[in-house]
Amino acid sequence: MPDPLIFAMHIAYRIGVYGIAALSLNIEYGYTGLSNFGKAAFLMIGAYTAAIAVENGLHPAIALLLSIMVSGVIGVSASLFALKFREDYLAITILAFAEIARLILRNFDDSIRALIRFTTGVESYINVFGGVHGKVVRSFVSIPGDYRLYNIAQLSLVYSLLAASYLFVKLLSDSPYGRILRAIREDELASQTLGKKTWIYKMQAIGLGSALAGLAGALSAQFEGYISPESFQPHLTFAIWMMVILGGVGNNLGSLLGAALVESIEAAALFVKSFLGYLPLDPVNIQWIFVGASIIIVVAFKPKGILEERPIKTPAVEVARHGYTRG
Amino acid sequence: MHPKILGKRSRLAVGLAVFLICVIVAAIVAGIAGYYIGHSGGYSSGYNTGYNEGYGKGRSEGLAAGAERAYREGYSAGYNAGYLYGFSNGTLNVAKALYMGLKDRIVREIVQVSAPKLPSKIKIGCLMALTGELGPMGVEIAKGAQLAVALVNRLGGVAGRPVELILEDTGTDPSKALTACKKLVEVDGVQVIVGPMASGEVMAIGSYVNERKVLLVSPSATSPYITLNFPDDYVFRVVGSDTAQAKALVKLALDAGCRKIATLVLDNPYGVGIEDVVSSIIGDKLVVKVRYDPKKMDFRTELTQIKGAGVDGVIYVGYYEDGRVMFRQALELGLDNIKWFAAEGVYGDPMLTVPESAEFMNRAVIGTRPLPPLVSFYDEFLKEYEAAFGAKPAAPYIEYCFDATLMLLEAIAKAGVYDGATIKQKLMEVSSSFLGASGYKAFDKVGDQLMQIYSAWKVVKEAGVYKLIDIGIVTP
Amino acid sequence: MLSLDLPQIFFNSIITGSIFMLAAIGLSLSYSLSRFPNFTHAEYITLGGYLAYLLSEQLGIPLYIAFASSFLGSGFLSLASYIFVFKPLQDRGSPMIYLMVASIGLGLVVRHIIQQVWGASPLTIRVVWPRWTLGSITVTGLYIYLIAVTIATAITLHILLTRTIIGKCIRASSDNVELAFSSGISVSSISRFVWFIGGGLAGLSGFFMVAIANAIPLLGWRLLIPAFAVTILGGVGSFYGALIAAYVIGVAENFSVIGLTALNLPTDLKMMVSFVVIVLVLLVKPEGIFASIGGGSRA
């Protein structure tokens, strides 16, 4: 029987997943000022790690953990060289890296087979990543018989992880650690003068951001049930950037808001057709023109986004602000 | 002798010398003995090991060979028996169907059925790629569904009730396909869906439609992986898996005498699927494998490579947009002295709008497409199509989409209730006697086509105008 | 074993390189003058291509007029985007990344307007060009046209940059904006000029791309990545660097196809060439390999 609630839950799930992804970008760019234009690749790494893990019999919890760790590690290692770059060169480099990673993953199995054939002449049947055909992913939650309950379980999974991520990021930001990240964003030279080894913090920021992105990728993969390299193109990275900028750079709640906004606009486009049906306008085009224009407007008039960055709230700063009012 | 000559020391020396000599001799003897013992021991141990391993291997290989022969013989015996049975039944069904005629069938089996429990409006969902990489093709294929629905409505509707086609765009994006599918099922309440086009999209929504027991019939998803991942359930296809088409293409190539073959395919499940099958059939006759991205639009170096490899045949899988560019550039580079064998992606009038592309196809290309031209209602479908849209069908698979929709509507009529599981049962029944615009549409156990025949086509030039014609049938 | 038709492949590389050059010059110059990578540049290319289609197919106007319209149309689009979007943002003090993101947003808008007007289906220009064979190379009139235009552009720009006052101003601004400004150069006028010309050239590359293949909304993106590679390899703001880098990358892409087909790998991996070039150059010599040859900004 048709159940509109299930469709709503599907959208809600996507909002949850992209909320985590947006939070991850917020750590990197919002707090630390690192322009990570390769987000899609880390979502991809998380998704494929999870898929391969459950395919080989690992427990879903372990698969999730693996996704987080693998993405984090790859994020850190891929960032090592880029830490000294100016923001635009960093952006372009990471974008290039993400596309290279995607192309490699897409052609990996065939390449290995080709190399083996080239050197030894043997025909092998390696199929790890699925190549262009993609991979079917088994979901982590299993509630046969009651589809609604299954969806509710999935939603609880993603939203509890979202809440945990949010709390984690909030704790991080409202702390001396967060202060350092922001200091690096504002003036890296000054932070270095004050004795902070900025490259360690930057590396950690990218590592955390990538780990969270991997989590988002894994959750998305196991819910939608199918992944392919085509879903992880720069287009996805740009969408997540839109979410962070729209919602508010440096504001975690803003990132969630941005995710909700962008996803809702996309879902709404499905229904707008029935109203616009008689106009010769394709809702897909309208949707993206709208998003693009919003970005320009936000960047022009409200660059801090809808929800501005809140001032830091660590004990030391509070004291400096309000003095010793509380005992 | 003076007893003092052999003093204590000398005795010691002599004793030592004798001792040493004994040791050396003993060592030599031991060594020689050891050698022979070891040799024979090694020999017998080696022999034993060899014997055991040989025995084991011989036994298992013998078992395998024996089993394989038994399988082959059993298979061919079974196949022959099954074939005879199917053939005689099939002929009977086809005769029945032909006798009925397409519109008569619709009226008798769909319109004039009594089904009180059906809702007052019959909804049928359609998931097509209307934008994105496959957008242009999807827009055309959707017309097949639209035509079928319009026809049924014109003749009276399903059990007298009007049919509504709800069309959603998948954007050639599996993720978007899933969202659109959920909207169709949960919000619009459809229980049957025609589409999606691309194999990747089908795989994305396969588990969902199985879970929700919604019937899905794809007119064009040809990847063998669909059968592997979703057997025996709610995913059906009215077109043969590409394994068969690949075999047909290889047959054409080998029959034409090609001995060095190249594959030139799209880098997506459609192209790569065919490449894999071709590769597994002709093995070392395949000297060059090229996969290309249709968006790249500049294939001259790839074509130069093929030319340089000295092949005499190219198996090509592409779509219209890249196909036109490919053929135009191939003509430029002089590849028209090689024989080209193309899959149905480049079959269609749009290929002829670019003069160089048409010229190249005229000179060098023979293709296959799934369609038995002799036993089907294609002509009637063509008449209806031209009346409705004022042009000839401009893409492959439109008639498949048409048939898929008709079969689903008939299954709904026969099921009497608008429920996916019931409709699915009826769909299997309907298919065993359904003869549509694309031929005989029986499904096998896993929802694939029971048999798929291909027709070969080429481009001819009549009075300065290029035309596509069919030149025969290829059975893979 | 595969035999190599080197002359043909070199010729292909020249074609590819010429298109890359036309696409990349504008990007390189605007990047150095306005200090941000402009992702909307892709749409200048796309618009040029679609204008070519519009005039020659839909309106039946001869191709050389379509050629001019591609240049002008894209030039004006580029100029407009500078005047109405990027300059105001710069004046407000937007950081570089925001300008970049805004250019992505603007690109979305332009691309989807194009898609709304012409549809998402690939469109082809049906002009038939005369064809000659020189040895083992096939040459069509279109390729001669392209090479002629490229040479003319290179010469014109060279003369412009070295012999005219505007050219000197451009080189000065691209070298050190603040100094140029304080020397009395009207940087915003120079910028307007550069953006217009750069956009126009991009439009020409789109024109040729559509003539050779077909027009799709993502036409510009296909050329944008190599254009970035050319910009970075040649040094941001360096015209001569871009000139050389364009052909280097053209050769690299075409030769990579040889390697890929020999190894039975899909040839769309040739895109990786551009990405790898970008990463390597930025790691080893961010100012660009050819930056020392005239022009080049202090990054």
PDB file of C-alpha atoms in Angstrom, chain C residues 25 150-164 167-168 171 239-240 243:
ATOM      1  CA  ILE C  25      44.164  32.026 -22.472  1.00  0.00           C
ATOM      2  CA  THR C 150      44.978  29.876 -33.606  1.00  0.00           C
ATOM      3  CA  ILE C 151      48.034  31.285 -35.359  1.00  0.00           C
ATOM      4  CA  ALA C 152      46.270  34.551 -35.993  1.00  0.00           C
ATOM      5  CA  THR C 153      45.259  34.757 -32.344  1.00  0.00           C
ATOM      6  CA  ALA C 154      48.747  34.001 -31.125  1.00  0.00           C
ATOM      7  CA  ILE C 155      50.301  36.618 -33.375  1.00  0.00           C
ATOM      8  CA  THR C 156      47.688  39.218 -32.525  1.00  0.00           C
ATOM      9  CA  LEU C 157      48.051  38.677 -28.829  1.00  0.00           C
ATOM     10  CA  HIS C 158      51.811  38.742 -29.081  1.00  0.00           C
ATOM     11  CA  ILE C 159      51.720  42.051 -30.870  1.00  0.00           C
ATOM     12  CA  LEU C 160      49.126  43.322 -28.459  1.00  0.00           C
ATOM     13  CA  LEU C 161      51.132  42.383 -25.427  1.00  0.00           C
ATOM     14  CA  THR C 162      54.466  43.647 -26.607  1.00  0.00           C
ATOM     15  CA  ARG C 163      53.812  46.566 -28.915  1.00  0.00           C
ATOM     16  CA  THR C 164      50.758  48.296 -27.551  1.00  0.00           C
ATOM     17  CA  GLY C 167      49.418  45.171 -23.750  1.00  0.00           C
ATOM     18  CA  LYS C 168      52.003  46.712 -21.487  1.00  0.00           C
ATOM     19  CA  ARG C 171      51.457  42.658 -18.459  1.00  0.00           C
ATOM     20  CA  PHE C 239      50.343  34.038 -22.279  1.00  0.00           C
ATOM     21  CA  TYR C 240      53.445  32.430 -23.716  1.00  0.00           C
ATOM     22  CA  LEU C 243      50.729  28.770 -25.526  1.00  0.00           C
TER      23      LEU C 243
END
